[in-house]
Coordinates of C-alpha atoms and ligand atoms in Angstrom, one line a residue:
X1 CA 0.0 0.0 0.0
X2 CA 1.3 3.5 -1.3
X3 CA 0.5 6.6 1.2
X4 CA -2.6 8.3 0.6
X5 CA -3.3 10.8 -2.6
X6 CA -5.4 13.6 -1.9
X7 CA -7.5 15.3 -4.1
X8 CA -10.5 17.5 -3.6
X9 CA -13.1 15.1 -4.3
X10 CA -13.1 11.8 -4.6
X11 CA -16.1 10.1 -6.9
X12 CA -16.9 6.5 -6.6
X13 CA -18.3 5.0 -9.4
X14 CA -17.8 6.2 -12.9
X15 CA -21.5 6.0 -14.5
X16 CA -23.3 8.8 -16.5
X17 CA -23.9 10.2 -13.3
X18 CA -20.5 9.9 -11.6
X19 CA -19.1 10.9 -14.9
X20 CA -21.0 14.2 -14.9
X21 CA -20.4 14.5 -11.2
X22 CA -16.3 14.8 -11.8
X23 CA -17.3 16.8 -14.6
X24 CA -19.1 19.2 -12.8
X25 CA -16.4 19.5 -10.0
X26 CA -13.7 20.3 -12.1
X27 CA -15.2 22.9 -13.6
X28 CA -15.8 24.6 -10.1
X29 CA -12.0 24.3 -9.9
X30 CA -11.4 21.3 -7.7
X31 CA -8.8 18.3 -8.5
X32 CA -10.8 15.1 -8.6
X33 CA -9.8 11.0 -8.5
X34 CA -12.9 8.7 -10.1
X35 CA -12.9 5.1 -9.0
X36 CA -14.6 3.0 -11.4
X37 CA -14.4 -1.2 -10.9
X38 CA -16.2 -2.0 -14.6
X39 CA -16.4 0.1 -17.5
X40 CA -16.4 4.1 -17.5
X41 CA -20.0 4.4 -18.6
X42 CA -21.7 2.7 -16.2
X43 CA -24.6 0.5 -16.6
X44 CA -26.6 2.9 -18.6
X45 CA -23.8 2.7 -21.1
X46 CA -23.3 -1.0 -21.8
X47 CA -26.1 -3.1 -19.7
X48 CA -29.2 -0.7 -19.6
X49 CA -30.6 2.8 -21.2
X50 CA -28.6 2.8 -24.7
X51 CA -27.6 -1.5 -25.6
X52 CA -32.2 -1.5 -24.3
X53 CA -32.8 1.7 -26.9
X54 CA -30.6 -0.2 -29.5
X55 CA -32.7 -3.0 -29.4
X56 CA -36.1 -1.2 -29.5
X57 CA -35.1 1.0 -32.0
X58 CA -35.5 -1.0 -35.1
X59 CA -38.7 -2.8 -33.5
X60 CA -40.7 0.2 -33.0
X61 CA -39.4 1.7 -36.4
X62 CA -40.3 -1.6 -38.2
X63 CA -43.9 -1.0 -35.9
X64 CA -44.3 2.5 -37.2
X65 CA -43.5 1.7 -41.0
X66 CA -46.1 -1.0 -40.5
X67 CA -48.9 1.7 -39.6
X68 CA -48.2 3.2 -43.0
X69 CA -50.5 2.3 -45.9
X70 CA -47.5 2.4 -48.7
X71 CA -44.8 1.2 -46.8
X72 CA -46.5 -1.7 -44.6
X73 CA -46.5 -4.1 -47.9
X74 CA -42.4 -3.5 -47.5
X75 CA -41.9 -4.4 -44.1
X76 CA -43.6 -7.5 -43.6
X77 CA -40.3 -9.7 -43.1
X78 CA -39.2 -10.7 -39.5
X79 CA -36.2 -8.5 -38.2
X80 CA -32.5 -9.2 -39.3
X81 CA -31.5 -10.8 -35.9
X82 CA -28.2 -10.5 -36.1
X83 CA -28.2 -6.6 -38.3
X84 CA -30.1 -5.7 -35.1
X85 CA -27.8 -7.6 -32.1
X86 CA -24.4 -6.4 -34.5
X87 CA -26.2 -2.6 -34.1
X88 CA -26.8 -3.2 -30.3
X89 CA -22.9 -4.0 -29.9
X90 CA -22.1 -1.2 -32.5
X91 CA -23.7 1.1 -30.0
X92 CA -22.2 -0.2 -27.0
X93 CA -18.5 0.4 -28.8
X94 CA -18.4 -3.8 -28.1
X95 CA -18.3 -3.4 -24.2
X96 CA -14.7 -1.1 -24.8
X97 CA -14.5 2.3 -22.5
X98 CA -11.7 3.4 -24.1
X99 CA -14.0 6.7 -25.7
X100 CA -15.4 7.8 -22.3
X101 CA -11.5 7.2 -20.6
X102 CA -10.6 9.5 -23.2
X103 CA -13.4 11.9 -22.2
X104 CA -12.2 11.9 -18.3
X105 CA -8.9 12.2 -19.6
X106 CA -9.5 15.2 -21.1
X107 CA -11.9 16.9 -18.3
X108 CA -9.1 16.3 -16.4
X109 CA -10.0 13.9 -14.0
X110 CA -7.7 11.1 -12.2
X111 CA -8.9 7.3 -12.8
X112 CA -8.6 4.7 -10.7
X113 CA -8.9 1.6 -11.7
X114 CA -10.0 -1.2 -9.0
X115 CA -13.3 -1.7 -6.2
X116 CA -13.6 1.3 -4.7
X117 CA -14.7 1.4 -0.6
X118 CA -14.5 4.1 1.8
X119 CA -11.9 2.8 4.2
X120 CA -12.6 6.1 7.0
X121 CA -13.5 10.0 6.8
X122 CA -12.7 12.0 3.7
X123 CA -10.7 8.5 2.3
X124 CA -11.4 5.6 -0.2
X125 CA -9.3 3.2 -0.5
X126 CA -9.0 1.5 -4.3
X127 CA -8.4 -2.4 -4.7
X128 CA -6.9 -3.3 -8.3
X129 CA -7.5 -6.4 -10.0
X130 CA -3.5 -6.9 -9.3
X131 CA -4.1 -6.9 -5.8
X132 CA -2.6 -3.5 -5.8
X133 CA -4.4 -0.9 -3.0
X134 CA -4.2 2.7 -3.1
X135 CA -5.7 5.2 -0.3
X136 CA -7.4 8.3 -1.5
X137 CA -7.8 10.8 1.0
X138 CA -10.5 14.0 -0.3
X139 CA -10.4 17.2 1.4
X140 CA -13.7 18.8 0.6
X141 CA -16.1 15.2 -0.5
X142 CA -16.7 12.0 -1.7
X143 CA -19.3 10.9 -4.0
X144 CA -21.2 7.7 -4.3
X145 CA -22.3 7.0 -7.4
X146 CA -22.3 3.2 -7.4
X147 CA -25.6 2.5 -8.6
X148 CA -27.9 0.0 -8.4
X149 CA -28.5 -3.9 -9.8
X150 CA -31.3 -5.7 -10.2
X151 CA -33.5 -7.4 -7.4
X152 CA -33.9 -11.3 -7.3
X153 CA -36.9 -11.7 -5.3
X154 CA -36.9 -14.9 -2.7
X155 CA -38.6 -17.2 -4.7
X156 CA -37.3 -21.3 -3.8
X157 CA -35.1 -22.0 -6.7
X158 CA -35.1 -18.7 -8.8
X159 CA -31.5 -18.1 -8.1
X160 CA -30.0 -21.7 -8.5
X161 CA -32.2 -21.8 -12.0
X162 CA -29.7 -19.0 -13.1
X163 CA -32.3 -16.3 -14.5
X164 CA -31.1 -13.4 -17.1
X165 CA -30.8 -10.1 -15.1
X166 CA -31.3 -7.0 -17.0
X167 CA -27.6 -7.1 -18.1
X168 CA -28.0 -10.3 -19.9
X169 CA -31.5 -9.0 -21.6
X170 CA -29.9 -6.1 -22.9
X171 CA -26.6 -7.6 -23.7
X172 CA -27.3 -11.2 -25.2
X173 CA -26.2 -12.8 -28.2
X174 CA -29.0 -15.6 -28.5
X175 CA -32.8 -15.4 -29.0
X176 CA -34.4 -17.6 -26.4
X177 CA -37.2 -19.6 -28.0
X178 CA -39.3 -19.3 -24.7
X179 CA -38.9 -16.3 -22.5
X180 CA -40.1 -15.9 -19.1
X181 CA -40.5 -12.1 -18.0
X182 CA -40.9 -11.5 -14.1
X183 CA -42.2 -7.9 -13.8
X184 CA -44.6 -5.7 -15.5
X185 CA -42.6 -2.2 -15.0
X186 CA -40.2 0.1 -17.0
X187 CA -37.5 -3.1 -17.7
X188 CA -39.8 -5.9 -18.0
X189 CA -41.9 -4.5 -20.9
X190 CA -38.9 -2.8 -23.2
X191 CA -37.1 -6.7 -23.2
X192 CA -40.7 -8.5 -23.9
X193 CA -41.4 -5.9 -26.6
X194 CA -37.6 -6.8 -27.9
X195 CA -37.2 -10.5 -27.5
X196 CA -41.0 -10.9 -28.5
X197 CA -40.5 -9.5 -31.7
X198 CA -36.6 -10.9 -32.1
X199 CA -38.3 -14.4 -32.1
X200 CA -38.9 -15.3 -28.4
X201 CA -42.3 -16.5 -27.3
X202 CA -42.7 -14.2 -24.1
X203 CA -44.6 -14.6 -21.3
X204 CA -44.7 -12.0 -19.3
X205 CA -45.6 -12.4 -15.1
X206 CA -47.2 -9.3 -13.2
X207 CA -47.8 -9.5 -9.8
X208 CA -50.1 -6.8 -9.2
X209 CA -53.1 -5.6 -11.5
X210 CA -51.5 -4.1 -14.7
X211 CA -48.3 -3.2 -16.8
X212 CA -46.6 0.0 -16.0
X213 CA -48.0 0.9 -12.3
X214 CA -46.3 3.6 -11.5
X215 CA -47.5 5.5 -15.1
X216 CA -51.7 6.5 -15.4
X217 CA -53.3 2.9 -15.8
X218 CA -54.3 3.6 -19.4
X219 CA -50.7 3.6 -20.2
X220 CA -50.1 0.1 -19.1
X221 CA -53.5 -0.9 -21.1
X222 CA -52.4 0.2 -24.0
X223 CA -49.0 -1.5 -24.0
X224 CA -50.5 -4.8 -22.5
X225 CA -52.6 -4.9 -25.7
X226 CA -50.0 -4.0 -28.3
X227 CA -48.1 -6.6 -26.6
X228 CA -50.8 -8.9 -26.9
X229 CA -50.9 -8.5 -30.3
X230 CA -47.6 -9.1 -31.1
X231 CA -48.4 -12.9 -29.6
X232 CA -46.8 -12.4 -25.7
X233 CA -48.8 -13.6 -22.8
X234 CA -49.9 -11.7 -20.1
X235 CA -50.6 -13.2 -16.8
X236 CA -51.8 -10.3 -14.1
X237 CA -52.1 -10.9 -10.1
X238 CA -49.8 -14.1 -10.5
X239 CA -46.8 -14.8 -8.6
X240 CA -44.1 -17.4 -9.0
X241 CA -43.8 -19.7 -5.9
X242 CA -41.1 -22.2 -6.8
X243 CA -38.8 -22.4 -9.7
X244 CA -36.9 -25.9 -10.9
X245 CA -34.2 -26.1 -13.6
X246 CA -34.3 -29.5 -15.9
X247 CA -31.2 -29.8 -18.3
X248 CA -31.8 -26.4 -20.4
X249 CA -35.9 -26.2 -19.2
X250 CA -37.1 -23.9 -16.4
X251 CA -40.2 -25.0 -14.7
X252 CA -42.0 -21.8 -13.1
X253 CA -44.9 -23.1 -10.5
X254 CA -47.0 -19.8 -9.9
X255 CA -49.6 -19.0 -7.6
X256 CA -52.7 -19.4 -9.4
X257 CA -51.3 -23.0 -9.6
X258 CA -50.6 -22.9 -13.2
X259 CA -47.1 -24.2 -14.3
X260 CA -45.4 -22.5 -17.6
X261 CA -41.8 -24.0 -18.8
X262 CA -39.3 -21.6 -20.4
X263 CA -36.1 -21.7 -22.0
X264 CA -34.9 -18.0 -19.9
X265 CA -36.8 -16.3 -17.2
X266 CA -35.3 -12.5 -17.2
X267 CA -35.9 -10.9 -13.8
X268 CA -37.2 -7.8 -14.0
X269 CA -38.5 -7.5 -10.5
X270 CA -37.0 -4.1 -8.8
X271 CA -33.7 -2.5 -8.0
X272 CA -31.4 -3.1 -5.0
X273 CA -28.7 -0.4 -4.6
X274 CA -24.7 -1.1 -5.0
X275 CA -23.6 0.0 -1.3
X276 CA -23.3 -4.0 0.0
X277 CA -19.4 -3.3 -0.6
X278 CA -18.5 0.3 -0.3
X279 CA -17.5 0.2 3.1
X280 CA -20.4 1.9 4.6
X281 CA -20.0 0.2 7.6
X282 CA -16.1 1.7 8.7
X283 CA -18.2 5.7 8.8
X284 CA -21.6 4.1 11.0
X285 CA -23.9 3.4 7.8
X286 CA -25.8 0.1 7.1
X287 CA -24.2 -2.0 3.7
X288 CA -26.7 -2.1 1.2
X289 CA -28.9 0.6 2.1
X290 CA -30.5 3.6 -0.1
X291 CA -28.3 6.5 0.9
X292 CA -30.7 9.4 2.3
X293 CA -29.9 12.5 1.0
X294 CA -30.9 16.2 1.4
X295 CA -31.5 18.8 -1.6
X296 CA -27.9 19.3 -2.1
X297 CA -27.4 15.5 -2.2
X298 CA -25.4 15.5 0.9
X299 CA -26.0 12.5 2.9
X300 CA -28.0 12.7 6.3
X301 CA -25.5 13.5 9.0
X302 CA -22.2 13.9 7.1
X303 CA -20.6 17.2 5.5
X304 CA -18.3 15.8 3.2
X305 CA -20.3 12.4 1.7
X306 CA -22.9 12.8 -1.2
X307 CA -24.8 10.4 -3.0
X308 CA -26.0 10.8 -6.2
X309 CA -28.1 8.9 -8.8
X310 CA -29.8 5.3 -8.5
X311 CA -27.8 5.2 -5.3
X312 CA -30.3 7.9 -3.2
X313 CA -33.3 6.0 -4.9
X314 CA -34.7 9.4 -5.7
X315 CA -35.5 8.4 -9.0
X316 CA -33.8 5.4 -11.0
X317 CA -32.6 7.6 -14.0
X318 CA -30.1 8.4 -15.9
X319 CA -31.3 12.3 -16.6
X320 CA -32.3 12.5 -13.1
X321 CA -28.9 11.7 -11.9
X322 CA -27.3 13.3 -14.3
X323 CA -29.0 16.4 -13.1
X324 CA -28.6 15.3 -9.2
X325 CA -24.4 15.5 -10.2
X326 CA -24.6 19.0 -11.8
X327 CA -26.5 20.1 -8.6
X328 CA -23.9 18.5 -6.2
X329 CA -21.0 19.8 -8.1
X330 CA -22.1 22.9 -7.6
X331 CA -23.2 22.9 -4.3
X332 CA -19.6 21.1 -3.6
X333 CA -17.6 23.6 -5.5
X334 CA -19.5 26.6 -3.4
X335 CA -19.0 24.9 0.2
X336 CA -15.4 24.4 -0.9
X337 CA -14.8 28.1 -2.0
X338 CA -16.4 29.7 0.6
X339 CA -18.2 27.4 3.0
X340 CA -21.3 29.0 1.2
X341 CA -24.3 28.5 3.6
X342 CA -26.5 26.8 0.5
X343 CA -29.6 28.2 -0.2
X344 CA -32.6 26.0 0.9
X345 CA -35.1 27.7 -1.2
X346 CA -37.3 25.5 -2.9
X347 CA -35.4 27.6 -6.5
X348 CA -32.6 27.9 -5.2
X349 CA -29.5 27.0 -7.6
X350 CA -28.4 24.1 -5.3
X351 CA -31.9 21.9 -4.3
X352 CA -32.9 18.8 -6.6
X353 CA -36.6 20.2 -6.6
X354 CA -37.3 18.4 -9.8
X355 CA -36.8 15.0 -8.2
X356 CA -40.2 15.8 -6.1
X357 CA -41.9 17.8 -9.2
X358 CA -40.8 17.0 -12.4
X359 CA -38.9 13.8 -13.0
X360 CA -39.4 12.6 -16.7
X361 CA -39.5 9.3 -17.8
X362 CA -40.1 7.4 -21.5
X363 CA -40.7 4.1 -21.4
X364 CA -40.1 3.2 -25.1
X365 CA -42.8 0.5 -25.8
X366 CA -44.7 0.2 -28.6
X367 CA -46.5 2.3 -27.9
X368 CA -44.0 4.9 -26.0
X369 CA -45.1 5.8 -22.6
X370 CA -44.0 9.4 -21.5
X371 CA -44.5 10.7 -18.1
X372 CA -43.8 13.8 -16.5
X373 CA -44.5 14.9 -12.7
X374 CA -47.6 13.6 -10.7
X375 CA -50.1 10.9 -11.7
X376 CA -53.8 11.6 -10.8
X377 CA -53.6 9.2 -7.9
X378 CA -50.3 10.5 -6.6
X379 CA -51.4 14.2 -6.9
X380 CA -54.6 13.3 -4.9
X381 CA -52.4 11.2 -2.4
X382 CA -50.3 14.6 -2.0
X383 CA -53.9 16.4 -1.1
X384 CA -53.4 18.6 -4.3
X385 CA -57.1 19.6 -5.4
X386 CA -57.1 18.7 -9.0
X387 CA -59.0 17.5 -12.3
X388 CA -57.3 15.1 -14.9
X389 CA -58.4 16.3 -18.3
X390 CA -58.3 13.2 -21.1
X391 CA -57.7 13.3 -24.5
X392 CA -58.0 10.5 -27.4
X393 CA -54.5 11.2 -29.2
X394 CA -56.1 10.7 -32.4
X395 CA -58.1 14.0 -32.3
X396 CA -55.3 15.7 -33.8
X397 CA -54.3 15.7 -37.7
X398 CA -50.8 15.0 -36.8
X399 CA -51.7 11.5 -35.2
X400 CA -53.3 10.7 -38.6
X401 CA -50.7 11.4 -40.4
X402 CA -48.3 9.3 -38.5
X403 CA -50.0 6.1 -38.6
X404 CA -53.0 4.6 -40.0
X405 CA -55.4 4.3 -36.9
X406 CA -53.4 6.0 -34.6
X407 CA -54.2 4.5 -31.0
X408 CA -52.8 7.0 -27.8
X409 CA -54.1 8.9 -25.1
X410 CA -53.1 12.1 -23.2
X411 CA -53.8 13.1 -19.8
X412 CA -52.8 16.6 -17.7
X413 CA -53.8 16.8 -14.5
X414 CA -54.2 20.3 -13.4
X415 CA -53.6 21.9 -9.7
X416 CA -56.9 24.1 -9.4
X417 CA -55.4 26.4 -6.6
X418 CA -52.8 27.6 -8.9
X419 CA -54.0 26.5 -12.1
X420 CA -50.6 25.0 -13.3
X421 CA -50.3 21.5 -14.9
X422 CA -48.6 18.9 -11.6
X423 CA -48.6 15.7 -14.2
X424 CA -48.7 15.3 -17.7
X425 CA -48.9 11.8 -19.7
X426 CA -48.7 10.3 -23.8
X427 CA -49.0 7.0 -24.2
X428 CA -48.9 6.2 -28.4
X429 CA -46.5 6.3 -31.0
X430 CA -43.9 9.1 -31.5
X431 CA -44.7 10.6 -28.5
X432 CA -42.0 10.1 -26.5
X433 CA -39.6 13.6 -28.2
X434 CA -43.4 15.2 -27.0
X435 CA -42.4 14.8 -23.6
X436 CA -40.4 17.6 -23.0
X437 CA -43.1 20.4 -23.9
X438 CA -44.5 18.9 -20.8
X439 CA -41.3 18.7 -18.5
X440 CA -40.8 22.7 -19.5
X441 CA -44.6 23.0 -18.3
X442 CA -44.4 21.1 -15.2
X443 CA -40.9 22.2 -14.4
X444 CA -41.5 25.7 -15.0
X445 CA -45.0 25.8 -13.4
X446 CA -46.3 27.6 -16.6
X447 CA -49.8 29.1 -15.8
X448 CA -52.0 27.7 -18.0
X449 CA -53.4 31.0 -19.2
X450 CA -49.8 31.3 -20.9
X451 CA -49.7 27.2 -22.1
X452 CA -52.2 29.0 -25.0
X453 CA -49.6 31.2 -26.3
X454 CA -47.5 28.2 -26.5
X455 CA -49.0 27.7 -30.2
X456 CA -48.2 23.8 -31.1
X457 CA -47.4 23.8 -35.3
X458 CA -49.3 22.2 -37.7
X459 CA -50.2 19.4 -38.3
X460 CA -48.0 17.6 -35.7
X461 CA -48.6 16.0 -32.8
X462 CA -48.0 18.5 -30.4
X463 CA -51.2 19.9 -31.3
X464 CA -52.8 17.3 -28.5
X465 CA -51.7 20.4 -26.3
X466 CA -54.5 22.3 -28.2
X467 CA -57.6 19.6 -27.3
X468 CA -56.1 19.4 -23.8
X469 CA -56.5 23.2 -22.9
X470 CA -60.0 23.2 -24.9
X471 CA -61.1 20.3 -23.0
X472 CA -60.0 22.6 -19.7
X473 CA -61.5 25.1 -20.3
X474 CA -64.5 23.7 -21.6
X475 CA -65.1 21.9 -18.5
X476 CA -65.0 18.2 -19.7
Ligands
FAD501 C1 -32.5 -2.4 -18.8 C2 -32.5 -1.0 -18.3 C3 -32.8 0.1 -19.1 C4 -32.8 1.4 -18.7 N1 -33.1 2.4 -19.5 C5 -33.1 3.7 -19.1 C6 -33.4 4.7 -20.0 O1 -33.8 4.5 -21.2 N2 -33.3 6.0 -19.6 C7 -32.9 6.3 -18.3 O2 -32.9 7.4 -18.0 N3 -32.6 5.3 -17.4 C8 -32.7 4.0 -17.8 N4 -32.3 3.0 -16.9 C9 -31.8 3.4 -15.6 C10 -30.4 3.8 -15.7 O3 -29.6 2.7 -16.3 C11 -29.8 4.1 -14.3 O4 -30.6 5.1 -13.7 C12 -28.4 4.7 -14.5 O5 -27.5 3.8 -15.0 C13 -27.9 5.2 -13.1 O6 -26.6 5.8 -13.3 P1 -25.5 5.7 -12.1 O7 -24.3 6.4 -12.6 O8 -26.2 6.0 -10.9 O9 -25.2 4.1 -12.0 P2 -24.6 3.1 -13.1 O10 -24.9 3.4 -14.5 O11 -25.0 1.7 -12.6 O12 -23.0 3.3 -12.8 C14 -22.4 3.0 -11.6 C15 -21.0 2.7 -11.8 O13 -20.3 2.5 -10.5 C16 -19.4 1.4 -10.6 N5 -19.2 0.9 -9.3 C17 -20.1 0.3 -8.5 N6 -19.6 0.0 -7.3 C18 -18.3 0.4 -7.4 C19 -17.2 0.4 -6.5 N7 -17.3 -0.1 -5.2 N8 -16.0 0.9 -6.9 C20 -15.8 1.3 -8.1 N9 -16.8 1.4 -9.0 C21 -18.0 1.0 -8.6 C22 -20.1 0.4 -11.5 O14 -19.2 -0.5 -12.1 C23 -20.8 1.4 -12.6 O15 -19.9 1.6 -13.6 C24 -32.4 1.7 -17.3 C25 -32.1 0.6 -16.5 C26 -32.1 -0.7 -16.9 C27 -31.8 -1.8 -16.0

């Protein structure tokens, strides 16, 4: 072991977020080290957000074209397997980091290669895969950005029958013939809309009543039945009770007493956060817990640790955290220049307030789901008094034009004590680059009395924005 190299801020973990947190540091001035055990990237680079978007792509563009009298006679074929898994690894630069080192590089940052634990206050101490060990000591902070992996719930035999986690979905190389999905969320329903229309026969199990949960429930209708009709099952308020593994067969016993084999079972069943080995324990916190944080993504009860992206479970991201990192390297260069008491207003330049207003999120079935701010149900829960106004997407030219028999829906739900929007949601095709006309409105608490000004062009689809404020006003 070498003595300790200080630095200003140490960052553990060197995903989007712990990327843009060194990032963000520097720029305020500050040396920084960035301790990264995988690839520079993250997850989101090579296991989640862009190998999952590779693999939808061409399935919801072969979709679209198929909506399209003229075109739909020339896309009737099944998808070039390998074209689409040889564009997956294209986009994933073939699981290589060598780009994004070159990007820290060039910020300026230090990596270290190696697992990554804090060892005591203010210090991390790096473990290469040589055996080699080097102490990092930080004088103003350190940053977790570790991330998160995916749950495997406690179901007899589910672990020992060797299930695909998210990384293998996104990242595999061969088309199981039967497919097993556990979990109707985000995850679960981008790989069944992939490997359904890459060849598998999916099944897809959903504990509770519907796709999508945390998303208005029309949302997850409208993907259940696309997905439906592209030939997956869908079995809602089932659980699996016992799994069994026969040569290259999984047996999956479920609650309703029904048995289904499968080739894979992915398990898309939750997130569990990557603290079990980041020596919480040697500064008093528990391994493998959420990390609480305030505004500033400082951690409860500590002036010099943050916590930033899946890792506070504040939203499970990669813009949120992304945005979580710009905040904290500002808040962190500003305590180091001049101890700045940080503003706690709820605009301040410093607070995360879009994590509790405004957190975006596309899930990009067919058809896409878009989301911004509060649901009606979590915007009554919150005691906002409120009305959700619906629209049928296809009341607009633009929809028309897109695809033949355009199937969507919108929904805003509006704050009636301050007339701004708290929630807006699309569910349809192309609607997921409409989103952020709703993020502005949310975010910026835009009155609605201005929204009209905001004059959507025709004949796109923006003009749902139109029939939403009509329907408002008009009462319906
Ligand atoms: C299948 C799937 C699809 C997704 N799609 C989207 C999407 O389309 N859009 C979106 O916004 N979000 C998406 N997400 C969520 C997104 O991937 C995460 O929110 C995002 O990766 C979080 O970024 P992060 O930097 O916090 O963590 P990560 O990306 O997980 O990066 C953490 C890094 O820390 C490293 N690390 C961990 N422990 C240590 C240690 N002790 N020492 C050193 N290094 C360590 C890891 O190796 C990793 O490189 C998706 C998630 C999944 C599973």
């Amino acid at each position: 072991m070498t003595d300790a190299i200080e630095y200003d801020v140490v960052v553990l973990g060197a995903g989007p977020v712990g990327e843009v947190a060194a990032d963000r540091v520097r720029a305020a001035g500050l040396s920084v080290a960035i301790v990264e055990s995988e690839l520079v990237g993250g997850d989101c680079s090579y296991w989640a957000c862009i190998p999952s978007k590779a693999l939808l792509r061409p399935v919801i563009a072969r979709a679209d074209a198929r909506r399209v009298s003229g075109v739909r006679t020339a896309v009737q074929g099944p998808l070039d397997v390998p074209g689409v898994l040889a564009r997956r690894d294209s986009q994933v630069t073939h699981w290589k980091d060598d780009g994004q080192v070159g990007w820290l590089n060039g910020i300026g940052a230090d990596l270290y290669r190696g697992q990554g634990r804090i060892s005591g206050v203010r210090q991390v101490t790096v473990s290469g895969s040589n055996g080699a060990r080097q102490v990092l000591s930080a004088r103003h902070a350190v940053v977790v950005a570790t991330g998160s992996s995916g749950a495997v719930p406690p179901v007899p035999g589910l672990a020992e029958a060797r299930p695909w986690n998210s990384r293998d979905a996104t990242s595999s190389q061969e088309v199981p013939d039967r497919l097993l999905v556990i979990g109707g969320g985000a995850v679960g329903c981008e790989m069944a809309t992939v490997w359904q229309a890459l060849g598998s026969r999916v099944t897809m199990l959903v504990r509770g009543g519907g796709l999508l949960p945390r998303m208005e429930p029309f949302v997850g209708e409208l993907v259940a039945e696309s997905l439906r009709e592209a030939g997956a099952e869908i079995r809602t308020g089932v659980e699996a009770t016992s799994v069994t593994r026969t040569g290259d067969t999984t047996t999956v016993e479920l609650s309703d007493g029904v048995s289904i084999e499968a080739d894979k079972i992915l398990v898309a069943a939750g997130r569990v956060p990557r603290t079990d080995d980041i020596g919480l324990d040697t500064i008093g916190l528990e391994p493998g817990s959420w990390l609480t944080v305030d505004d500033s993504c400082r951690v409860a009860g500590f002036d010099w640790l943050y916590a930033a992206g899946d890792v506070n479970h504040h939203a499970l991201l990669t813009h949120q955290g992304k945005y979580q990192a710009r905040i904290l390297g500002a808040a962190i260069g500003a305590r180091a220049r001049d101890g700045a008491a940080l503003s706690t207003e709820p605009w301040g330049p410093y607070t995360t307030t879009a994590d509790r207003a405004a957190v975006a999120q596309v899930v990009f079935t067919d058809p896409e789901a878009a989301a911004v701010g509060l649901s009606l149900a979590e915007a009554e829960a919150a005691g906002h008094r409120v009305r959700a106004v619906d629209q049928d997407m296809s009341s607009v030219a633009g929809t028309g034009l897109f695809a033949d028999g355009y199937r969507g829906h919108a929904r805003i739900v509006v704050d009636l004590d301050r007339e701004v929007l708290l929630g807006v949601t699309f569910a349809g095709p192309g609607v997921a680059e409409l989103l952020h006309s709703a993020t502005i409105a949310v975010a910026g608490e835009v009155p609605i009395d201005r929204l009209w000004h905001a004059v959507p062009s025709f004949p796109t689809i923006s003009e749902i924005w139109l029939r939403l404020l009509e329907a408002y006003r008009d009462g319906a």
